[in-house]
Coordinates of C-alpha atoms in Angstrom, one line a residue:
X268 CA 64.1 -15.3 215.4
X269 CA 65.2 -19.2 214.5
X270 CA 65.1 -19.8 218.3
X271 CA 61.6 -19.0 218.7
X272 CA 60.5 -20.9 215.6
X273 CA 62.8 -23.7 216.7
X274 CA 60.6 -23.5 220.1
X275 CA 57.6 -23.5 218.2
X276 CA 58.8 -26.4 215.8
X277 CA 59.7 -28.5 219.2
X278 CA 56.5 -27.7 221.2
X279 CA 54.1 -29.2 218.1
X280 CA 55.4 -32.8 218.2
X281 CA 54.9 -32.7 222.1
X282 CA 51.6 -31.9 221.5
X283 CA 51.3 -34.8 219.3
X284 CA 53.2 -37.3 221.4
X285 CA 49.8 -39.1 221.2
X286 CA 48.8 -39.1 217.9
X287 CA 45.6 -38.0 217.0
X288 CA 43.8 -41.1 215.6
X289 CA 40.9 -33.8 207.1
X290 CA 37.2 -26.8 205.1
X291 CA 35.0 -20.6 204.0
X292 CA 34.3 -21.5 207.6
X293 CA 31.2 -21.5 208.8
X294 CA 30.2 -21.6 212.5
X295 CA 27.6 -24.3 211.9
X296 CA 30.2 -26.7 210.5
X297 CA 34.0 -25.4 211.8
X298 CA 36.6 -27.4 209.3
X299 CA 40.2 -27.0 209.2
X300 CA 41.4 -24.4 206.5
X301 CA 45.1 -25.6 204.9
X302 CA 43.9 -24.4 201.7
X303 CA 45.4 -21.6 199.5
X304 CA 48.1 -19.4 201.8
X305 CA 46.9 -16.0 202.4
X306 CA 48.7 -13.1 201.3
X307 CA 50.5 -10.9 203.6
X308 CA 48.5 -8.8 205.9
X309 CA 51.0 -5.6 206.0
X310 CA 51.0 -4.8 201.7
X311 CA 53.6 -2.4 201.0
X312 CA 53.0 1.4 200.2
X313 CA 53.0 2.5 196.6
X314 CA 56.4 3.7 196.9
X315 CA 57.8 0.4 198.3
X316 CA 59.6 -1.2 195.6
X317 CA 58.6 -4.6 194.8
X318 CA 60.6 -7.4 195.7
X319 CA 60.5 -11.1 196.6
X320 CA 63.1 -11.0 198.9
X321 CA 62.4 -12.5 202.2
X322 CA 65.2 -10.6 204.5
X323 CA 65.9 -6.9 204.0
X324 CA 69.5 -5.3 204.2
X325 CA 70.3 -3.0 206.9
X326 CA 72.4 0.5 205.9
X327 CA 74.4 2.4 208.1
X328 CA 76.5 5.1 207.8
X329 CA 79.4 6.7 209.6
X330 CA 80.5 10.0 210.3
X331 CA 81.4 12.0 207.6
X332 CA 84.6 12.7 209.0
X333 CA 86.5 11.5 212.4
X334 CA 88.8 14.7 212.8
X335 CA 87.9 18.6 212.0
X336 CA 89.9 20.5 209.5
X337 CA 89.9 22.9 212.0
X338 CA 90.6 21.2 215.2
X339 CA 89.9 22.2 218.4
X340 CA 91.7 24.1 220.7
X341 CA 90.9 22.3 224.0
X342 CA 90.8 18.6 223.2
X343 CA 92.8 16.2 221.7
X344 CA 89.9 13.2 220.9
X345 CA 88.1 12.5 217.7
X346 CA 84.5 13.6 217.1
X347 CA 82.0 10.7 218.0
X348 CA 80.7 8.5 215.1
X349 CA 77.4 8.9 214.7
X350 CA 75.0 5.9 212.7
X351 CA 72.7 7.3 210.0
X352 CA 69.0 6.2 210.2
X353 CA 68.2 3.4 208.6
X354 CA 67.2 3.3 205.1
X355 CA 64.5 0.3 205.8
X356 CA 63.5 -0.9 209.5
X357 CA 64.9 -4.2 210.7
X358 CA 62.3 -7.6 210.1
X359 CA 59.9 -7.8 212.8
X360 CA 58.4 -11.7 212.9
X361 CA 55.1 -12.4 214.6
X362 CA 54.1 -15.8 215.9
X363 CA 51.7 -17.5 216.1
X364 CA 49.1 -21.3 216.1
X365 CA 46.3 -22.1 214.6
X366 CA 44.1 -25.4 214.4
X367 CA 40.9 -27.3 214.5
X368 CA 39.8 -30.4 216.1
X369 CA 36.9 -32.9 215.8
X370 CA 36.5 -35.2 218.8
X371 CA 33.5 -37.5 218.3
X372 CA 31.8 -40.6 220.2
X373 CA 29.8 -42.5 217.7
X374 CA 27.7 -45.4 219.1
X375 CA 25.7 -47.9 217.1
X376 CA 22.9 -49.1 218.2
X377 CA 20.8 -52.5 216.8
X378 CA 19.9 -55.7 218.4
X379 CA 21.3 -59.1 216.7
X380 CA 22.3 -62.4 217.5
X381 CA 25.6 -62.7 218.7
X382 CA 28.5 -63.4 216.2
X383 CA 29.4 -67.0 217.7
X384 CA 25.2 -67.5 217.3
X385 CA 23.5 -66.3 214.8
X386 CA 20.5 -68.3 214.8
X387 CA 20.1 -67.0 218.5
X388 CA 17.7 -64.5 219.7
X389 CA 18.9 -60.8 219.1
X390 CA 20.1 -58.9 222.0
X391 CA 21.2 -55.0 222.1
X392 CA 24.7 -54.4 220.7
X393 CA 26.3 -51.2 221.3
X394 CA 29.2 -50.8 218.5
X395 CA 31.4 -48.0 217.4
X396 CA 29.3 -46.3 215.0
X397 CA 32.0 -46.3 211.5
X398 CA 32.1 -50.0 211.7
X399 CA 28.0 -50.5 211.4
X400 CA 27.5 -47.7 208.8
X401 CA 27.9 -47.1 205.1
X402 CA 28.5 -43.6 205.1
X403 CA 31.8 -43.0 207.5
X404 CA 34.3 -42.8 205.2
X405 CA 35.6 -40.1 203.7
X406 CA 36.7 -41.3 200.6
X407 CA 33.2 -43.0 199.6
X408 CA 30.3 -41.3 197.8
X409 CA 28.3 -42.6 200.4
X410 CA 30.0 -40.1 203.2
X411 CA 27.4 -37.3 204.6
X412 CA 29.3 -35.4 207.3
X413 CA 27.1 -37.4 209.8
X414 CA 29.2 -39.9 211.1
X415 CA 32.7 -38.0 210.9
X416 CA 35.4 -39.1 212.4
X417 CA 38.7 -38.1 214.4
X418 CA 40.6 -35.4 213.1
X419 CA 42.9 -32.8 214.3
X420 CA 45.5 -30.2 213.4
X421 CA 47.7 -27.5 214.6
X422 CA 50.1 -25.1 212.5
X423 CA 52.6 -22.6 213.8
X424 CA 52.8 -20.0 211.9
X425 CA 55.7 -16.7 211.7
X426 CA 54.9 -13.7 209.7
X427 CA 56.5 -10.8 208.5
X428 CA 55.8 -8.0 206.1
X429 CA 55.5 -9.9 202.9
X430 CA 56.6 -13.5 203.6
X431 CA 54.6 -15.7 205.8
X432 CA 56.0 -19.4 207.0
X433 CA 53.5 -21.9 207.9
X434 CA 54.3 -25.7 209.6
X435 CA 51.8 -28.2 210.4
X436 CA 50.8 -31.2 212.1
X437 CA 47.7 -33.4 211.2
X438 CA 46.4 -37.0 212.5
X439 CA 43.2 -38.6 212.4
X440 CA 43.2 -41.0 215.7
X441 CA 43.3 -40.1 219.4
X442 CA 45.4 -42.8 220.4
X443 CA 45.0 -41.8 224.2
X444 CA 41.4 -43.4 224.2
X445 CA 42.7 -46.8 223.4
X446 CA 45.0 -48.3 221.2
X447 CA 47.9 -47.0 218.9
X448 CA 47.7 -46.6 214.8
X449 CA 51.4 -45.5 213.8
X450 CA 50.1 -44.4 210.3
X451 CA 47.2 -42.0 211.8
X452 CA 50.0 -39.2 212.9
X453 CA 51.0 -36.9 210.2
X454 CA 54.3 -35.3 212.0
X455 CA 55.5 -33.0 210.0
X456 CA 52.4 -32.9 207.8
X457 CA 52.5 -29.7 206.1
X458 CA 55.8 -26.8 205.7
X459 CA 55.3 -24.0 202.9
X460 CA 56.6 -20.3 202.7
X461 CA 54.3 -17.5 200.5
X462 CA 56.5 -14.6 199.7
X463 CA 54.4 -11.5 199.0
X464 CA 54.6 -8.2 197.2
X465 CA 52.9 -5.6 196.2
X466 CA 53.7 -2.9 193.2
X467 CA 52.1 -0.1 191.1
X468 CA 51.3 -0.4 187.3
X469 CA 49.4 3.0 186.1
X470 CA 46.6 3.2 188.8
X471 CA 46.5 -0.4 189.3
X472 CA 48.4 -1.8 192.1
X473 CA 49.0 -6.2 191.7
X474 CA 49.7 -8.6 194.4
X475 CA 51.8 -11.6 193.1
X476 CA 52.3 -14.0 196.1
X477 CA 54.7 -16.8 195.1
X478 CA 54.5 -19.7 197.5
X479 CA 56.6 -23.2 197.8
X480 CA 56.6 -26.2 199.8
X481 CA 54.0 -29.0 201.0
X482 CA 50.5 -27.7 201.4
X483 CA 47.4 -29.0 200.0
X484 CA 45.9 -25.8 197.7
X485 CA 42.5 -26.8 197.0
X486 CA 39.5 -25.4 195.0
X487 CA 35.6 -25.7 194.6
X488 CA 35.2 -27.3 198.5
X489 CA 31.6 -28.8 199.3
X490 CA 31.2 -27.7 203.0
X491 CA 28.2 -29.7 203.4
X492 CA 30.0 -33.0 202.3
X493 CA 33.8 -31.6 202.9
X494 CA 35.0 -32.7 199.3
X495 CA 35.4 -31.0 196.2
X496 CA 34.4 -30.4 193.0
X497 CA 37.7 -28.9 191.0
X498 CA 40.4 -30.5 193.0
X499 CA 42.8 -30.4 196.5
X500 CA 46.1 -31.3 196.0
X501 CA 48.6 -33.5 198.0
X502 CA 51.6 -32.6 197.2
X503 CA 54.9 -31.1 197.4
X504 CA 55.3 -27.8 195.1
X505 CA 54.7 -24.4 193.9
X506 CA 51.9 -21.8 193.4
X507 CA 52.3 -18.3 191.7
X508 CA 48.9 -15.9 192.2
X509 CA 48.8 -12.8 190.9
X510 CA 45.8 -10.6 191.8
X511 CA 44.7 -7.1 190.2
X512 CA 42.2 -5.0 191.6
X513 CA 40.2 -3.4 189.4
X514 CA 38.9 0.0 191.8
X515 CA 37.5 -0.9 195.3
X516 CA 34.9 -3.1 193.8
X517 CA 36.4 -5.1 190.9
X518 CA 39.5 -8.1 191.2
X519 CA 40.7 -10.4 189.2
X520 CA 43.2 -13.2 190.2
X521 CA 44.8 -15.7 187.9
X522 CA 46.7 -19.0 190.1
X523 CA 49.1 -21.2 188.6
X524 CA 50.5 -24.3 190.2
X525 CA 53.3 -27.3 189.7
X526 CA 53.5 -30.1 192.1
X527 CA 54.5 -33.8 192.6
X528 CA 52.5 -36.4 194.9
X529 CA 54.8 -38.8 196.1
X530 CA 53.6 -42.5 196.5
X531 CA 55.8 -45.8 197.2
X532 CA 56.3 -48.5 199.6
X533 CA 58.0 -48.6 202.8
X534 CA 59.8 -51.6 204.3
X535 CA 60.6 -51.6 207.8
X536 CA 63.3 -54.5 207.5
X537 CA 65.5 -52.7 205.6
X538 CA 68.2 -50.2 206.6
X539 CA 66.4 -46.8 208.1
X540 CA 68.3 -44.5 205.4
X541 CA 66.7 -46.7 202.4
X542 CA 63.6 -48.4 203.8
X543 CA 61.5 -46.2 201.6
X544 CA 61.0 -46.7 197.7
X545 CA 59.4 -43.7 196.3
X546 CA 57.3 -43.0 193.1
X547 CA 56.5 -39.4 192.0
X548 CA 53.6 -38.1 190.0
X549 CA 53.0 -35.1 188.3
X550 CA 50.4 -32.3 188.8
X551 CA 49.6 -28.6 186.8
X552 CA 46.7 -26.2 187.6
X553 CA 45.6 -23.3 186.2
X554 CA 42.7 -21.4 188.3
X555 CA 41.1 -17.6 187.1
X556 CA 38.9 -16.1 189.4
X557 CA 36.6 -12.8 189.0
X558 CA 35.3 -11.2 192.1
X559 CA 32.6 -8.2 192.7
X560 CA 32.4 -7.0 196.3
X561 CA 31.1 -9.9 198.1
X562 CA 27.9 -10.4 196.3
X563 CA 29.9 -12.4 193.1
X564 CA 32.5 -14.5 192.4
X565 CA 33.1 -16.7 189.5
X566 CA 36.5 -18.6 188.8
X567 CA 37.4 -21.4 186.0
X568 CA 39.6 -24.2 186.4
X569 CA 42.0 -26.9 185.1
X570 CA 44.6 -29.5 186.3
X571 CA 46.4 -32.6 184.8
X572 CA 47.7 -35.5 186.5
X573 CA 50.7 -37.6 184.9
X574 CA 53.6 -39.9 185.6
X575 CA 56.7 -40.4 183.9
X576 CA 58.7 -42.6 186.8
X577 CA 58.8 -46.1 186.5
X578 CA 59.2 -46.2 190.1
X579 CA 55.4 -45.6 190.7
X580 CA 54.6 -49.0 189.6
X581 CA 55.7 -51.2 192.7
X582 CA 55.8 -54.4 190.1
X583 CA 55.0 -54.7 186.0
X584 CA 53.2 -57.3 184.1
X585 CA 52.0 -57.4 180.7
X586 CA 49.2 -55.5 181.3
X587 CA 50.5 -53.2 183.8
X588 CA 53.5 -51.9 182.1
X589 CA 55.4 -49.0 182.5
X590 CA 54.2 -48.2 178.6
X591 CA 50.5 -48.1 180.1
X592 CA 51.5 -46.0 182.9
X593 CA 53.1 -43.6 180.7
X594 CA 49.5 -43.1 178.7
X595 CA 47.7 -42.9 182.5
X596 CA 46.2 -39.4 183.1
X597 CA 43.3 -37.1 185.0
X598 CA 42.3 -34.3 183.5
X599 CA 39.9 -31.6 184.9
X600 CA 37.9 -28.7 183.7
X601 CA 35.1 -27.1 185.7
X602 CA 33.9 -24.2 187.3
X603 CA 32.5 -22.5 190.8
X604 CA 29.9 -19.5 191.5
X605 CA 29.0 -18.0 194.3
X606 CA 26.4 -15.5 194.9
X607 CA 25.7 -13.5 198.1
X608 CA 23.1 -10.9 198.2
X609 CA 20.6 -9.2 200.8
X610 CA 17.1 -10.8 200.8
X611 CA 18.4 -13.7 198.7
X612 CA 21.3 -15.3 200.4
X613 CA 24.2 -17.2 199.6
X614 CA 24.3 -19.9 196.6
X615 CA 27.2 -21.8 195.4
X616 CA 27.2 -23.9 192.1
X617 CA 30.2 -26.0 190.5
X618 CA 30.2 -28.5 187.7
X619 CA 33.2 -30.2 186.3
X620 CA 34.3 -33.1 183.7
X621 CA 37.0 -35.5 185.3
X622 CA 38.2 -37.4 182.5
X623 CA 40.5 -40.4 183.7
X624 CA 42.9 -42.7 181.8
X625 CA 44.7 -45.8 183.3
X626 CA 43.8 -44.5 186.6
X627 CA 45.2 -47.4 188.5
X628 CA 48.6 -46.5 187.1
X629 CA 48.8 -42.7 189.2
X630 CA 49.1 -44.2 192.8
X631 CA 47.1 -42.5 196.0
X632 CA 48.4 -39.1 196.0
X633 CA 47.9 -36.2 193.8
X634 CA 44.8 -34.7 193.1
X635 CA 41.7 -35.1 195.4
X636 CA 38.2 -34.8 193.7
X637 CA 34.4 -36.0 194.5
X638 CA 35.4 -38.2 197.4
X639 CA 38.7 -39.8 195.4
X640 CA 41.8 -39.8 197.3
X641 CA 43.6 -40.1 193.8
X642 CA 42.9 -41.3 190.3
X643 CA 43.6 -44.4 191.8
X644 CA 40.6 -43.7 193.9
X645 CA 38.4 -42.3 191.1
X646 CA 38.9 -45.5 189.3
X647 CA 38.0 -47.6 192.1
X648 CA 34.7 -45.5 193.4
X649 CA 33.5 -44.4 190.3
X650 CA 35.1 -46.5 187.0
X651 CA 34.6 -50.2 187.8
X652 CA 38.4 -50.8 188.5
X653 CA 38.7 -54.4 189.8
X654 CA 42.4 -54.6 189.8
X655 CA 42.4 -56.9 186.1
X656 CA 43.0 -54.3 183.5
X657 CA 41.2 -56.6 181.0
X658 CA 38.3 -55.9 182.8
X659 CA 38.5 -52.5 183.7
X660 CA 41.5 -50.0 183.3
X661 CA 39.9 -47.8 185.5
X662 CA 39.0 -45.2 182.6
X663 CA 36.1 -43.2 181.8
X664 CA 34.6 -39.7 182.6
X665 CA 32.8 -38.3 185.3
X666 CA 30.0 -35.1 184.9
X667 CA 30.1 -33.4 188.8
X668 CA 27.6 -31.2 190.2
X669 CA 27.6 -29.8 193.6
X670 CA 25.5 -27.2 195.1
X671 CA 24.3 -25.2 198.1
X672 CA 21.7 -22.5 199.0
X673 CA 22.0 -20.8 202.3
X674 CA 20.0 -18.2 203.9
X675 CA 18.9 -16.7 207.2
X676 CA 15.4 -15.4 208.2
X677 CA 16.7 -12.1 209.2
X678 CA 18.6 -12.0 206.0
X679 CA 15.2 -12.2 204.1
X680 CA 13.8 -9.3 206.6
X681 CA 16.4 -7.3 206.3
X682 CA 17.8 -7.7 210.0
X683 CA 21.2 -8.1 211.1
X684 CA 22.8 -11.8 211.2
X685 CA 23.9 -12.7 214.4
X686 CA 21.1 -11.8 216.5
X687 CA 18.9 -13.9 218.3
X688 CA 15.9 -15.6 217.6
X689 CA 18.0 -17.0 214.4
X690 CA 16.7 -19.7 212.1
X691 CA 19.0 -21.0 209.5
X692 CA 18.3 -22.6 206.3
X693 CA 20.3 -24.9 204.1
X694 CA 20.0 -27.2 200.7
X695 CA 22.6 -28.8 199.2
X696 CA 23.7 -31.5 196.8
X697 CA 26.1 -33.4 194.4
X698 CA 25.3 -35.3 191.4
X699 CA 28.4 -38.0 190.1
X700 CA 27.7 -39.3 186.5
X701 CA 30.3 -42.0 185.1
X702 CA 31.0 -43.4 182.0
X703 CA 33.2 -46.6 181.9
X704 CA 35.7 -46.9 179.3
X705 CA 35.9 -50.6 178.9
X706 CA 38.5 -52.8 177.2
X707 CA 36.9 -55.2 174.3
X708 CA 37.8 -58.1 176.8
X709 CA 35.8 -56.3 179.7
X710 CA 32.8 -59.0 180.9
X711 CA 31.6 -55.8 183.3
X712 CA 27.7 -55.8 182.9
X713 CA 27.2 -51.8 183.2
X714 CA 28.3 -49.8 181.1
X715 CA 28.1 -46.1 184.0
X716 CA 26.2 -44.9 186.8
X717 CA 24.4 -41.9 187.9
X718 CA 25.0 -41.3 191.8
X719 CA 23.5 -38.6 193.5
X720 CA 22.9 -37.2 197.1
X721 CA 21.3 -34.2 198.6
X722 CA 19.9 -32.8 201.7
X723 CA 18.0 -30.0 203.9
X724 CA 18.7 -29.0 207.3
X725 CA 17.2 -26.2 209.3
X726 CA 18.4 -24.8 212.7
X727 CA 17.0 -22.7 215.2
X728 CA 19.1 -20.8 217.8
X729 CA 16.6 -19.3 220.4
X730 CA 20.1 -17.9 222.5
X731 CA 23.5 -17.7 221.4
X732 CA 24.8 -20.3 223.6
X733 CA 22.0 -23.1 222.1
X734 CA 20.8 -24.3 218.5
X735 CA 18.3 -27.0 217.5
X736 CA 19.0 -28.5 213.8
X737 CA 16.5 -31.3 212.0
X738 CA 18.6 -32.5 208.8
X739 CA 17.4 -35.2 205.9
X740 CA 19.9 -36.6 203.8
X741 CA 19.5 -38.6 200.9
X742 CA 22.2 -40.8 199.3
X743 CA 21.7 -42.7 195.6
X744 CA 24.5 -44.8 194.6
X745 CA 22.6 -45.2 191.5
X746 CA 19.2 -43.7 190.5
X747 CA 18.7 -46.1 187.7
X748 CA 18.8 -49.0 189.6
X749 CA 16.7 -49.9 192.8
X750 CA 18.1 -50.7 196.1
X751 CA 21.3 -48.8 196.2
X752 CA 19.8 -45.9 198.2
X753 CA 20.1 -45.1 201.8
X754 CA 18.6 -41.8 203.6
X755 CA 18.7 -40.4 207.3
X756 CA 17.1 -38.2 209.5
X757 CA 19.0 -36.6 212.1
X758 CA 18.2 -34.0 215.4
X759 CA 20.7 -32.1 217.0
X760 CA 21.1 -30.2 220.0
X761 CA 24.2 -27.8 219.9
X762 CA 25.8 -25.8 222.4
X763 CA 28.4 -22.7 222.1
X764 CA 29.5 -20.1 223.8
X765 CA 28.1 -18.3 220.7
X766 CA 27.1 -19.8 217.5
X767 CA 29.0 -17.2 215.4
X768 CA 32.5 -17.9 217.1
X769 CA 33.3 -21.7 215.8
X770 CA 33.0 -24.2 218.5
X771 CA 30.4 -26.4 220.1
X772 CA 29.5 -30.0 221.7
X773 CA 26.6 -31.2 220.3
X774 CA 24.2 -34.6 221.1
X775 CA 23.0 -36.0 217.8
X776 CA 20.6 -38.9 217.0
X777 CA 20.3 -40.3 213.6
X778 CA 17.5 -42.5 212.0
X779 CA 18.7 -44.6 209.1
X780 CA 16.5 -46.4 206.0
X781 CA 18.6 -48.8 203.8
X782 CA 17.8 -50.0 200.2
X783 CA 18.1 -53.8 200.0
X784 CA 21.7 -53.4 198.0
X785 CA 22.6 -51.2 200.7
X786 CA 24.2 -53.7 203.4
X787 CA 27.9 -54.1 205.5
X788 CA 30.8 -54.8 203.3
X789 CA 28.7 -54.2 200.2
X790 CA 29.8 -55.1 196.3
X791 CA 29.3 -54.1 193.0
X792 CA 28.3 -56.3 190.1
X793 CA 32.0 -56.5 189.2
X794 CA 32.7 -57.8 193.1
X795 CA 34.4 -54.7 194.2
X796 CA 33.5 -53.1 197.9
X797 CA 31.2 -50.1 197.0
X798 CA 32.6 -48.4 200.4
X799 CA 36.0 -48.6 200.1
X800 CA 37.7 -50.7 202.9
X801 CA 34.5 -52.2 204.4
X802 CA 35.7 -55.8 203.2
X803 CA 38.2 -55.0 205.9
X804 CA 36.4 -53.5 208.1
X805 CA 32.8 -54.7 207.8
X806 CA 33.7 -57.9 206.9
X807 CA 33.2 -61.5 209.2
X808 CA 29.6 -62.9 210.7
X809 CA 28.0 -59.3 209.7
X810 CA 28.8 -59.1 206.5
X811 CA 26.2 -58.9 203.9
X812 CA 23.4 -57.8 206.8
X813 CA 21.6 -54.5 207.3
X814 CA 23.8 -51.2 209.0
X815 CA 22.9 -49.8 211.6
X816 CA 19.5 -47.7 212.1
X817 CA 20.1 -46.1 215.2
X818 CA 23.4 -44.1 215.8
X819 CA 23.8 -41.9 218.9
X820 CA 26.7 -39.4 218.7
X821 CA 28.3 -36.6 221.2
X822 CA 30.9 -34.3 219.3
X823 CA 33.4 -31.6 220.5
X824 CA 35.0 -29.5 217.5
X825 CA 36.6 -25.7 217.1
X826 CA 38.7 -24.1 214.9
X827 CA 41.0 -21.8 216.6

């Protein structure tokens, strides 16, 4: 088994020798699935003993005797040994691969004067789309998935009864198309082990799954925006999940997790073994969930992130001290509800409240929520963190609300889904209402903001291999202040082997409209980027100008 697993592990990096420069899967929106570890596929029978062991002993027995009390008159040979049947069958392993990728061509079209003659005549420019739009950054509230960028992941699995191991490689830049980005490939990216058992308590048959390693547990995923209202955890840690079925229709589960996010710095000039300086933040989460058949599901969620590691601070000052870092925290309380029924369709709603204190001190790892990579990311996106604690400490409160409704004409009519022609409707949105907790020394002009984005799409599949989709998106960076908004109308032609199978190649055109505050490399009134990193990517002669209004896109994606 180890030799086979070694072969799989060696194959993964070979596939990523050219690094690729993140998920409930929907065939129209295929996406990666690296969340909660799955239960074992072969639960123990009612008579099997409960065990968390990842290996099972093999029991053999010799013959009762090597010679008879009454030896044969015709031979002096001893009776041959007979092996008794093994008490447990020898463990067998199944190996496999699963993965996902998307590979887009994104072309931003605009008429602009050349950067060396800004007063000259405008001419057609065709640019790399994310450089000229405001909605391509995954870690920004502006993100719509219309301009999602490169992503690929591959998982190798080794599975047996009551145990599954997964190792994954991930990356976000296809270097074969041009220059290399050494930071874009995570090799390895994740590695975790799940040990699973079943037992009986009266008439109940609970399941316990214990997981450990490096992976991204996630809760409250908003599929249309590829973000989380409750959390995704970028961590190394443990997770214990207890699931209790009450008959065939109802089940309850409790998930507990504890982990660490690792932040720090890397200095290539130091000796190889000592090039990384690592600081830890600590993560704890609980999730309680109830399910009724496939019709109804409700989950209650809580998490906390904090630190007790001085190394998390690469430098200190009077207002960025370890004492202040010890007081830093992120606390989330939230819920999600899923309902599905004939005729009615599918509804998902998820509210949450996130409280952040001294978000600047918790680094760039740990809890990811509503497009914020970490508490520091939330502080920059929603809590006016400027880098100066005298103006803002990245503290405050967020109220979040995500929703998604989906239905098909076949479901409304009571027909079987998957038949053609098919019509599918989706309506969706995300609200983030933030209140700043500013120090008395602050000179910032705002005390909070309310951000809201929503949209709807309609897809028609006349044949299983073809679909036509229209979509509308509206994003308000602050609904109470004019100019901080943009919208897009999108048309898409998709080609499938079968629209239910999870792969497609599509041609897409998006037409944007922008408020006067939505510009390239746009800044908040406190002089920080409205879209993280846009001051770097979009800085230069076109900073402050209108983003591209026309974006053409061809994308291939598959989940397998």
